[in-house]
Coordinates of C-alpha atoms in Angstrom, one line a residue:
X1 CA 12.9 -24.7 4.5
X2 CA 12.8 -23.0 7.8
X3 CA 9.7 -22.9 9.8
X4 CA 8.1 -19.2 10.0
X5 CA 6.5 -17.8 13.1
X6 CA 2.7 -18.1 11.2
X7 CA 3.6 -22.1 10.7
X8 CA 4.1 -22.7 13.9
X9 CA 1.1 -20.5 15.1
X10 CA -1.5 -22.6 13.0
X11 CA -0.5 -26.0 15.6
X12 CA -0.2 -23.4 18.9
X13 CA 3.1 -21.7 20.3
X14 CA 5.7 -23.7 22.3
X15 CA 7.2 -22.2 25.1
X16 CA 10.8 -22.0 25.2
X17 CA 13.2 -23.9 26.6
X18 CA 17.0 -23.7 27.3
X19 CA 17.8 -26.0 24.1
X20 CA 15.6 -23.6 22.1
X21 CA 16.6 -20.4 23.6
X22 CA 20.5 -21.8 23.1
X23 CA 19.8 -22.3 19.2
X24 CA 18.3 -18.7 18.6
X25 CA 21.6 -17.6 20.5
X26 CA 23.6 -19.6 18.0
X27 CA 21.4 -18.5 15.1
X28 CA 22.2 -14.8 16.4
X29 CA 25.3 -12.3 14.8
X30 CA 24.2 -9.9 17.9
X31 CA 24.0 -10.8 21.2
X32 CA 21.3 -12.4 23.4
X33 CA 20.9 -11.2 26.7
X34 CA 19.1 -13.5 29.7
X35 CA 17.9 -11.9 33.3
X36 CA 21.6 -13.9 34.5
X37 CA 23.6 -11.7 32.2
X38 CA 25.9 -8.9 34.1
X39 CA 24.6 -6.5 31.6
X40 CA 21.4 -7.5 31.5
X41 CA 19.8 -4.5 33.7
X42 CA 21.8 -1.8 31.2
X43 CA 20.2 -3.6 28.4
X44 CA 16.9 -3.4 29.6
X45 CA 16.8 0.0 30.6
X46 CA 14.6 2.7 28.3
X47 CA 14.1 6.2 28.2
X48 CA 11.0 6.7 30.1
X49 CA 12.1 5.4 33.8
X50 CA 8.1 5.1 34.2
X51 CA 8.7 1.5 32.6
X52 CA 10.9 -1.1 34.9
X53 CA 10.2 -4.0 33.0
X54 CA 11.6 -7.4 33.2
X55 CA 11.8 -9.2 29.7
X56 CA 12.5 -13.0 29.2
X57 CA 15.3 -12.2 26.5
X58 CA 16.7 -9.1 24.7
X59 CA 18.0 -9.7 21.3
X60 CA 20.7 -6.8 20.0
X61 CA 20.4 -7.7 16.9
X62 CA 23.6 -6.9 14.3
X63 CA 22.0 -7.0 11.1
X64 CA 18.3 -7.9 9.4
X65 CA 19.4 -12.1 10.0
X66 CA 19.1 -11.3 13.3
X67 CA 15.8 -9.8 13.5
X68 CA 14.5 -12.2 11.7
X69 CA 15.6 -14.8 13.7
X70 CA 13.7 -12.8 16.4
X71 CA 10.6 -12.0 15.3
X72 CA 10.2 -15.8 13.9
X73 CA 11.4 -16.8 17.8
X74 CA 9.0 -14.9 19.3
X75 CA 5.8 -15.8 16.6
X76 CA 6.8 -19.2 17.5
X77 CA 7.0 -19.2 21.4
X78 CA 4.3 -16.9 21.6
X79 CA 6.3 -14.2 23.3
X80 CA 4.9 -10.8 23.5
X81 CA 7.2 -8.7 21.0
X82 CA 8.8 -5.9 22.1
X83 CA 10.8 -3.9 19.2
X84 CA 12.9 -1.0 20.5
X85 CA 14.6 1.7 17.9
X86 CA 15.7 4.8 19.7
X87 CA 14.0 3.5 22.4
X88 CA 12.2 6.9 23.3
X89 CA 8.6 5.3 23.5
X90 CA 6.5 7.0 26.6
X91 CA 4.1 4.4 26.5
X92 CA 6.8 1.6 26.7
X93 CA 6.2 -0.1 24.3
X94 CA 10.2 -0.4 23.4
X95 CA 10.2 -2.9 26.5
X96 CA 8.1 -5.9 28.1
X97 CA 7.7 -8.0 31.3
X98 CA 8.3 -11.9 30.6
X99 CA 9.0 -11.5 26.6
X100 CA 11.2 -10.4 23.8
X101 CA 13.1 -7.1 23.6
X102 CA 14.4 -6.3 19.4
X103 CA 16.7 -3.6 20.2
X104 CA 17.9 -2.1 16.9
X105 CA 20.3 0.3 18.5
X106 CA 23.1 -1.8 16.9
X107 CA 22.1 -0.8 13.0
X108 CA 23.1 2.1 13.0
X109 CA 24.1 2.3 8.8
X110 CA 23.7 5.3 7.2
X111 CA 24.5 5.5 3.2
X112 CA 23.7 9.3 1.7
X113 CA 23.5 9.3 -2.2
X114 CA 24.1 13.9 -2.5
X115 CA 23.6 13.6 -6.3
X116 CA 19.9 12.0 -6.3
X117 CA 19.5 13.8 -2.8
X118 CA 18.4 10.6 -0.7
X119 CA 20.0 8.8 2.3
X120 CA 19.5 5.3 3.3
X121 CA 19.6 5.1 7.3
X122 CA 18.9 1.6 9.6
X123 CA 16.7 1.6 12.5
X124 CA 18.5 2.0 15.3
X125 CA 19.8 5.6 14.1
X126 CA 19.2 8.7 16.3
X127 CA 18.8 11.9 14.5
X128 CA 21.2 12.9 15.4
X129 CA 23.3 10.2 13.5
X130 CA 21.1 10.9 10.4
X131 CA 21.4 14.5 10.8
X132 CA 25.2 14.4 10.9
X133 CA 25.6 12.5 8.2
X134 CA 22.9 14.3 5.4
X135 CA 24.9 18.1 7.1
X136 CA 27.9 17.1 5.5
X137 CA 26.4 17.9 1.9
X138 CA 23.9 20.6 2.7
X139 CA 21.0 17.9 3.1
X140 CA 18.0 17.3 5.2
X141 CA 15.2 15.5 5.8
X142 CA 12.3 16.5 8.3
X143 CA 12.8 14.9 11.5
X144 CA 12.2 15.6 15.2
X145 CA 13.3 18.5 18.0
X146 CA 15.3 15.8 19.7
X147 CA 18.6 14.6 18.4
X148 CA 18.3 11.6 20.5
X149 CA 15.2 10.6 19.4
X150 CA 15.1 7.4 17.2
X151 CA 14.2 8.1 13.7
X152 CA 12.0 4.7 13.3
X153 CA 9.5 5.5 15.7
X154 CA 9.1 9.2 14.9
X155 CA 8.6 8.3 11.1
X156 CA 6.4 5.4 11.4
X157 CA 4.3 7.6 13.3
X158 CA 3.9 10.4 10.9
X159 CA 7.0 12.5 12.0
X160 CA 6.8 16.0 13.1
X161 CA 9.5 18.7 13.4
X162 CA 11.1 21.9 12.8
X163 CA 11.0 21.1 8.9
X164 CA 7.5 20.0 8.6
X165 CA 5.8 23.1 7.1
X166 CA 8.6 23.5 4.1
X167 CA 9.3 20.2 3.7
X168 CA 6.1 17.9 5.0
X169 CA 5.7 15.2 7.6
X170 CA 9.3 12.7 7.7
X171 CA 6.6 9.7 6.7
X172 CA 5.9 12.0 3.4
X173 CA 9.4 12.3 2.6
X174 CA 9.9 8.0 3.2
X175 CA 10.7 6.5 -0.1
X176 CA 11.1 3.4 0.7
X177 CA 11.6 0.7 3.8
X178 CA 13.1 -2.5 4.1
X179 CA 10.6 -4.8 6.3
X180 CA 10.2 -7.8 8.1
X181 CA 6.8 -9.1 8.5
X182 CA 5.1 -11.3 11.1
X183 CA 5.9 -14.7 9.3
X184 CA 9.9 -13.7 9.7
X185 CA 10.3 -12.7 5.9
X186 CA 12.4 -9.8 4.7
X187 CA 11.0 -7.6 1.8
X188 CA 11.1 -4.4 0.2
X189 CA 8.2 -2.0 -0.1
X190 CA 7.7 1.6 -1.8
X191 CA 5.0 3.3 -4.2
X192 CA 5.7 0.7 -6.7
X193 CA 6.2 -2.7 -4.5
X194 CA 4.2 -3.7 -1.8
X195 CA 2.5 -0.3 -1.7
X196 CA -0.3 -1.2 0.7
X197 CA 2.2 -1.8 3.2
X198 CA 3.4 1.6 2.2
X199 CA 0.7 3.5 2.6
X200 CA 0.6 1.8 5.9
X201 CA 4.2 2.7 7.2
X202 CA 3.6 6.1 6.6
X203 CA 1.6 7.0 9.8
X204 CA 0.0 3.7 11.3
X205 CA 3.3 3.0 13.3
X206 CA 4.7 0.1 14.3
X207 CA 2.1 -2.7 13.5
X208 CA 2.7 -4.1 10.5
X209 CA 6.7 -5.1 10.8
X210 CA 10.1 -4.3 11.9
X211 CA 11.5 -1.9 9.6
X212 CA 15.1 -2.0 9.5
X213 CA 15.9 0.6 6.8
X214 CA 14.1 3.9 5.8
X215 CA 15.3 5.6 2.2
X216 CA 14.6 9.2 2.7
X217 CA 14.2 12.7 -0.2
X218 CA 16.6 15.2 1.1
X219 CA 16.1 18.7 0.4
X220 CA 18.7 21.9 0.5
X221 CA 19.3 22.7 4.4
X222 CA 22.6 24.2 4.3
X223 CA 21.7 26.2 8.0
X224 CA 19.5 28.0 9.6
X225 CA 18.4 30.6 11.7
X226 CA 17.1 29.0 15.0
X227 CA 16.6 28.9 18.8
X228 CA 14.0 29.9 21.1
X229 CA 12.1 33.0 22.1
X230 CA 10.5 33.7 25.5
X231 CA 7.6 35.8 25.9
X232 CA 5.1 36.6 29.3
X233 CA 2.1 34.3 29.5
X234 CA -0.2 36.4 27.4
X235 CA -3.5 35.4 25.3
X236 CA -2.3 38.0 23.3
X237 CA 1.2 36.0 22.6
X238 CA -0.9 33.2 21.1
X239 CA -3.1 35.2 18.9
X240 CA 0.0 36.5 17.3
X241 CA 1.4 33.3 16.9
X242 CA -1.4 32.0 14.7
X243 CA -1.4 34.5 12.6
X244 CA 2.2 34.4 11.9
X245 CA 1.7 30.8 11.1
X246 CA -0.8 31.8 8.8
X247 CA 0.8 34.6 6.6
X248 CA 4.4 33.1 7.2
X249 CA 6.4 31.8 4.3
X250 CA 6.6 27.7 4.5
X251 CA 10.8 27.9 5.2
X252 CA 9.4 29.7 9.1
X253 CA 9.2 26.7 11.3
X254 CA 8.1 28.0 14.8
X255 CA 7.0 25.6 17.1
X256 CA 4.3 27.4 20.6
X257 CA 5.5 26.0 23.7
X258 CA 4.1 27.1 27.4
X259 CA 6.7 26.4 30.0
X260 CA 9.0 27.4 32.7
X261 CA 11.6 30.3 32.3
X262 CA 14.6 28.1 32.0
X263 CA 17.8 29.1 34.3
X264 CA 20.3 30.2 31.0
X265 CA 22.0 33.8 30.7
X266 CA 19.7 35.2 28.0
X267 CA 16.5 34.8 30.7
X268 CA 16.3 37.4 33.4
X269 CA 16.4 35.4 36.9
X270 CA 13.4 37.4 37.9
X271 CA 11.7 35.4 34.7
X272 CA 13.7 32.0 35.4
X273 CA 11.1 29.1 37.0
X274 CA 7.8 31.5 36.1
X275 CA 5.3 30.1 33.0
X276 CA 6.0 31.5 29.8
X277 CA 5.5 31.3 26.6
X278 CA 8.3 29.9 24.2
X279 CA 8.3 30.1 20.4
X280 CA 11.0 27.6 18.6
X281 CA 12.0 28.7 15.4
X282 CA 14.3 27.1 12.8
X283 CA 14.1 29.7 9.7
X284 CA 15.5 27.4 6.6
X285 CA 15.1 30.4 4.1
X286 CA 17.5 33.1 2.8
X287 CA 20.4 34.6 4.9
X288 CA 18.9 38.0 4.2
X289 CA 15.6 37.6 5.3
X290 CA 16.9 37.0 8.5
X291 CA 16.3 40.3 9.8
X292 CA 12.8 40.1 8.8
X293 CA 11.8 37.4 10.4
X294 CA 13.2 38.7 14.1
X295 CA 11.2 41.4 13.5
X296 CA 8.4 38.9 13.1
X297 CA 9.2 37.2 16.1
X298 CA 9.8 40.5 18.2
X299 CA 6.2 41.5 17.1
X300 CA 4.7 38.7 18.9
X301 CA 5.0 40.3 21.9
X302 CA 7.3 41.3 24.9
X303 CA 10.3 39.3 24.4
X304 CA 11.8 38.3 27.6
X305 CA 14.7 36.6 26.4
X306 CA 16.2 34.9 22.9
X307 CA 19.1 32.7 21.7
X308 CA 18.3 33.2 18.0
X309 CA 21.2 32.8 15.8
X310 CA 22.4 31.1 12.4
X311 CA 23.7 27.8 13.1
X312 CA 24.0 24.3 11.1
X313 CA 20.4 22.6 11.2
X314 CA 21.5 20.1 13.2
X315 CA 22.7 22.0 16.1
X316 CA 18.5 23.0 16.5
X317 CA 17.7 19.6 17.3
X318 CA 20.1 19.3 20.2
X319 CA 19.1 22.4 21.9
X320 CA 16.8 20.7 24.7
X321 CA 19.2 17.0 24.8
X322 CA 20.5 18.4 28.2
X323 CA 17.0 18.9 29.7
X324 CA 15.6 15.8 28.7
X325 CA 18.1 13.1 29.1
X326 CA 17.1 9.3 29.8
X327 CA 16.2 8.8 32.8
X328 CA 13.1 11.1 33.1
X329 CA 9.8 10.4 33.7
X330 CA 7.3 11.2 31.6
X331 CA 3.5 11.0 30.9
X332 CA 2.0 12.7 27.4
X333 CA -1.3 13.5 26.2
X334 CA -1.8 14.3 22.0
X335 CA -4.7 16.0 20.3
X336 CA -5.1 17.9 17.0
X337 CA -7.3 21.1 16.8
X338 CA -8.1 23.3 14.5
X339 CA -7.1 27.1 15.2
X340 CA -7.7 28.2 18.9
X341 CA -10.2 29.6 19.8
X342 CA -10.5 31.9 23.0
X343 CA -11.6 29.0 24.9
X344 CA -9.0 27.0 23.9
X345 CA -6.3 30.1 25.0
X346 CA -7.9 30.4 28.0
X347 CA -7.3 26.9 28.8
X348 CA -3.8 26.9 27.9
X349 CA -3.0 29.8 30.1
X350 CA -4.7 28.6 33.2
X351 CA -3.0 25.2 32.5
X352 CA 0.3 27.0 31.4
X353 CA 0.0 28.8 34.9
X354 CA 0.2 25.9 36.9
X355 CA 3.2 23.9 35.1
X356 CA 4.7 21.9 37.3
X357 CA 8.7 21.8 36.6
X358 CA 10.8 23.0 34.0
X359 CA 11.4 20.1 32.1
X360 CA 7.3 19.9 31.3
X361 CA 6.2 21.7 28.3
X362 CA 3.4 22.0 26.3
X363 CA 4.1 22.1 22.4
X364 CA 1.9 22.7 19.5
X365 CA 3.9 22.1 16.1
X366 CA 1.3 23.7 13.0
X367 CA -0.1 21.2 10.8
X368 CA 0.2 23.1 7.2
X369 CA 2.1 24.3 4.3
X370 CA 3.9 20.8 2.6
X371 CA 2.0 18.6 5.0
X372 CA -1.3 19.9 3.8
X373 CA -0.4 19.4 0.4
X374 CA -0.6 15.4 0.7
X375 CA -4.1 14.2 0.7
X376 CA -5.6 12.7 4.6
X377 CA -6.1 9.3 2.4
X378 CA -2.5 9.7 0.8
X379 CA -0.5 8.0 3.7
X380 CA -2.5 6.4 7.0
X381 CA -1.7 10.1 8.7
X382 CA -5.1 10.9 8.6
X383 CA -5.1 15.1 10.0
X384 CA -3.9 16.8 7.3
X385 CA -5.9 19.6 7.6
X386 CA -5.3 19.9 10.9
X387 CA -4.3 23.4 12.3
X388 CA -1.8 22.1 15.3
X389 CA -0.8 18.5 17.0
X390 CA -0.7 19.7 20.4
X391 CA 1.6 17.5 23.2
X392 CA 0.6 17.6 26.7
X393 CA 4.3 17.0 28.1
X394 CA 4.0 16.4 31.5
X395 CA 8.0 15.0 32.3
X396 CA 9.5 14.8 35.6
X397 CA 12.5 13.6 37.9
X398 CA 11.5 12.1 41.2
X399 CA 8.6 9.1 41.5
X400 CA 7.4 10.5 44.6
X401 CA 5.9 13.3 42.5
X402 CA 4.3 10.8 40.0
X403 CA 0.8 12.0 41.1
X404 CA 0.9 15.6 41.2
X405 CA 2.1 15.1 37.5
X406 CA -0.2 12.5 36.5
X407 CA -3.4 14.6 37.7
X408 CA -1.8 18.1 35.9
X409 CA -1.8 16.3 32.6
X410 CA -5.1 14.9 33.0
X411 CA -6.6 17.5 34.2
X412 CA -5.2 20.0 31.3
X413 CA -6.4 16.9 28.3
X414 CA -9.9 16.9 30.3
X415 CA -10.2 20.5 29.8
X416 CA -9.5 20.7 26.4
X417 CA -11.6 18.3 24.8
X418 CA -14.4 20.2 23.8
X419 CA -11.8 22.3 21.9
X420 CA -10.3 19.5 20.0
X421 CA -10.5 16.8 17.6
X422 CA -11.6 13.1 18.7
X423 CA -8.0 11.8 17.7
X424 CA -4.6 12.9 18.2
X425 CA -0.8 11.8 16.6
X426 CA -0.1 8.5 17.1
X427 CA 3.1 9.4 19.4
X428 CA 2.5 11.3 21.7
X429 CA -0.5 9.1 23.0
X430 CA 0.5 7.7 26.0
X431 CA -0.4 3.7 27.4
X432 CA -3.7 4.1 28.6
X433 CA -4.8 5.7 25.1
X434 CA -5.3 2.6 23.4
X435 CA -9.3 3.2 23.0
X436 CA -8.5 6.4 21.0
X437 CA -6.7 4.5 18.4
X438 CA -9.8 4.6 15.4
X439 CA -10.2 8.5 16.1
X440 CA -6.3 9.0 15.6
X441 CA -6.4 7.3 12.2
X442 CA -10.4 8.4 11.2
X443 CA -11.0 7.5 8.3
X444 CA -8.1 5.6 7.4
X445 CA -8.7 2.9 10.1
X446 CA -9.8 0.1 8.3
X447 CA -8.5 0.4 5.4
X448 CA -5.2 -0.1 8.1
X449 CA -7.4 -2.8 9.9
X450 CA -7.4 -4.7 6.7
X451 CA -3.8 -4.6 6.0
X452 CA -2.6 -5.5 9.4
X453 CA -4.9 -8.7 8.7
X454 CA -2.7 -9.3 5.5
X455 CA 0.6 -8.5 7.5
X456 CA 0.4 -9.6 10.9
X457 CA -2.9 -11.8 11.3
X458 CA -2.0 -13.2 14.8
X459 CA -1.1 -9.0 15.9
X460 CA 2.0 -10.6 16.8
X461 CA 2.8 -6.7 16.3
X462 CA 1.0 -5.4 19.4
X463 CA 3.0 -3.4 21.5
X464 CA 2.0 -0.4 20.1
X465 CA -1.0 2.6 19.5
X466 CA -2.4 -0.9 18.3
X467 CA -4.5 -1.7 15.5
X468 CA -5.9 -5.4 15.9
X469 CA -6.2 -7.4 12.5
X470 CA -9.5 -7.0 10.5
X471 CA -11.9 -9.9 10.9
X472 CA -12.4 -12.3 8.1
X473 CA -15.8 -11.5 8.0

């Protein structure tokens, strides 16, 4: 019987050598890639350009064998563990100096069952993969606003989007997940097996295993009516806002951004580089209500400009791909709040007046409708009732204006907090969050604290918003 990563753990971690490191290359159906390879800087790369790290190895692993083999290498060599899915992670946590890279990108299976309206979808799938695929038979499933964001990260976390309101969080539409644990085993978990694990998936990201499938509920998308709306900087813009979102029917997802005018057709040029405000909307409901709901959005105040129009639902998550490829740099801050308050307005529009470039943005995506329908003790997300997850976006080009970026974020988050909750969602914390962890999951933190001491005792799981193992005591 093969010796697992806790075994070897119990009589102390061996560091690698080239014999070892040749056998887990022969054990491998992917590829292994060492600092000598010619494609070794490619492999390493990540989304966030913040992170230039340098790992020991990089597995691309082919199928679940392989990650196996990984995660039991890595337990046993005591290697920091690195597991990359879209690879999208601000913090970094896709990446590592001097350990062991999972890079998932390579499962990219998707298997959509129309009839019993679920799909089936590995790791390393984008949404846009998963969105394709579920489009060809009218289906969806809540995802994110990026197509090229990957869809493990964003469900473990909890999983917010255009969709959320109608159709909950994408962790409350997870029906199952295929997992492997700490000690290198593979197993299967879902309401009915393994359910603590479940409950733990759903919201308490990445610390309890690799998950190398996610079986997702579909529900009837066939289009929708999307695509932004710009409006002046106005407290009176955001007012409106929230009282759409509070009279609105569930199928109105509109998303409050605060950016820069964006240099397209539909923006006057006199409006193009100045703050505004931007409302995202992706109307899943009937054709002819349409009508109706620009009118809504036209009420909200002066509209500057807007590309609203019927498309297929996965066109909406596309629509900003081109102004944040990889490459970027990019520094977040998360909180939940309950409805703003004037206060709270006032500090967004001083903040919002000062934005630095056009590919920053603040975003606040309402927490209600199906997501407040699952109890805060129903999955580890622990805000349901929650009136918005705000995103502090601060994301930039050049590293010589790191800084100036930096000390905008920090500045904004500092201003906020007396308008805010203790915790925010899990991604869009950044790396230097890691103290806020037991206020993002309240009151559901140790009963994950526990479970992460039955999964992953040694937190071989730790790159992460992590949550160290309960004591035995």
């Amino acid at each position: 019987m093969a010796t697992t990563a806790t075994d070897t753990r119990a009589s102390g971690p061996r560091e690698p050598d080239a014999e070892a490191i040749l056998a887990l290359a022969e054990r491998l159906h992917g590829t292994l890639v060492t600092p000598d390879d010619p494609d070794y800087d490619r492999a390493r790369r990540v989304y966030n350009a913040m992170h230039d790290r340098h790992p020991r190895l990089i597995v691309q692993a082919a199928g679940v064998a392989d990650v196996m083999a990984a995660v039991t290498f890595a337990g046993r060599h005591g290697l920091p563990l690195a597991v990359r899915g879209g690879g999208h992670s601000v913090p970094g946590f896709g990446t590592c100096d001097d350990g062991l890279v999972l890079d998932l990108a390579r499962l990219r299976g998707i298997r959509v069952d129309p009839a019993g309206q679920r799909v089936r979808a590995e790791a390393g799938c984008t949404w846009a993969d998963l969105n394709h695929a579920t489009a060809a038979f009218g289906l969806a499933t809540p995802g994110g606003i990026v197509s090229t964001t990957g869809i493990a990260g964003l469900t473990l976390g909890g999983g917010l989007g255009y969709l959320n309101r109608r159709c909950g969080l994408a962790c409350d539409n997870l029906l199952s997940a295929d997992v492997v644990t700490a000690d290198g085993n593979f197993l299967t978990c879902s309401e009915e097996a393994h359910a603590e694990l479940f409950w733990a998936l759903r919201g308490g990201g990445g610390n309890f295993g690799v998950v190398t499938s996610f079986e997702y509920r579909l529900h009837e998308v066939p289009d929708i009516l999307g695509g932004p709306t710009f409006y002046p900087l106005d407290a009176e813009v955001i007012r409106r806002y929230q009282a759409l979102i509070a009279r609105a029917p569930e199928a109105l997802g509109a998303i409050l951004g605060i950016t820069l005018g964006p240099p397209l057709p539909f923006v006057p040029e006199r409006w193009q580089g100045q703050p505004v405000i931007v409302v995202l909307t992706c109307w899943s409901g009937p054709t002819a209500e349409d009508e109706a709901i620009r009118e809504r959005l036209d009420g909200l105040g002066p509209v500057i400009g807007q590309a609203l129009q019927r498309m297929p639902y996965p066109l909406i998550n596309t629509l900003f791909d081109e102004l944040l490829p990889a490459g970027l740099r990019h520094y977040w801050k998360g909180c939940f709040s309950g409805p703003l308050d004037e206060e709270a307005i006032a500090v967004h529009l001083e903040h919002g007046a000062r934005i630095p470039c056009l590919e920053t943005a603040t975003l606040l995506f309402p927490i209600d409708g199906a997501c407040r329908r699952v109890a805060p003790e129903a999955t580890a997300f622990a805000y349901r009732e929650a009136a918005f997850a705000t995103v502090l976006g601060p994301s930039w080009r050049d590293p010589a204006d790191d800084e100036r970026h930096l000390a905008w974020g920090r500045a904004y988050y500092r201003a906020l907090q007396p308008h805010v909750e203790p915790g925010g969602y899990v991604n869009f914390m950044s790396a230097d969050d890691g103290d806020r962890v037991p206020d993002n999951y309240r009151q559901n933190y140790d009963r994950l604290a526990r479970i992460k001491a039955r999964y992953d005792p040694g937190n071989l799981f730790h790159l992460n918003q992590n949550i160290p193992p309960a004591s035995a005591s």
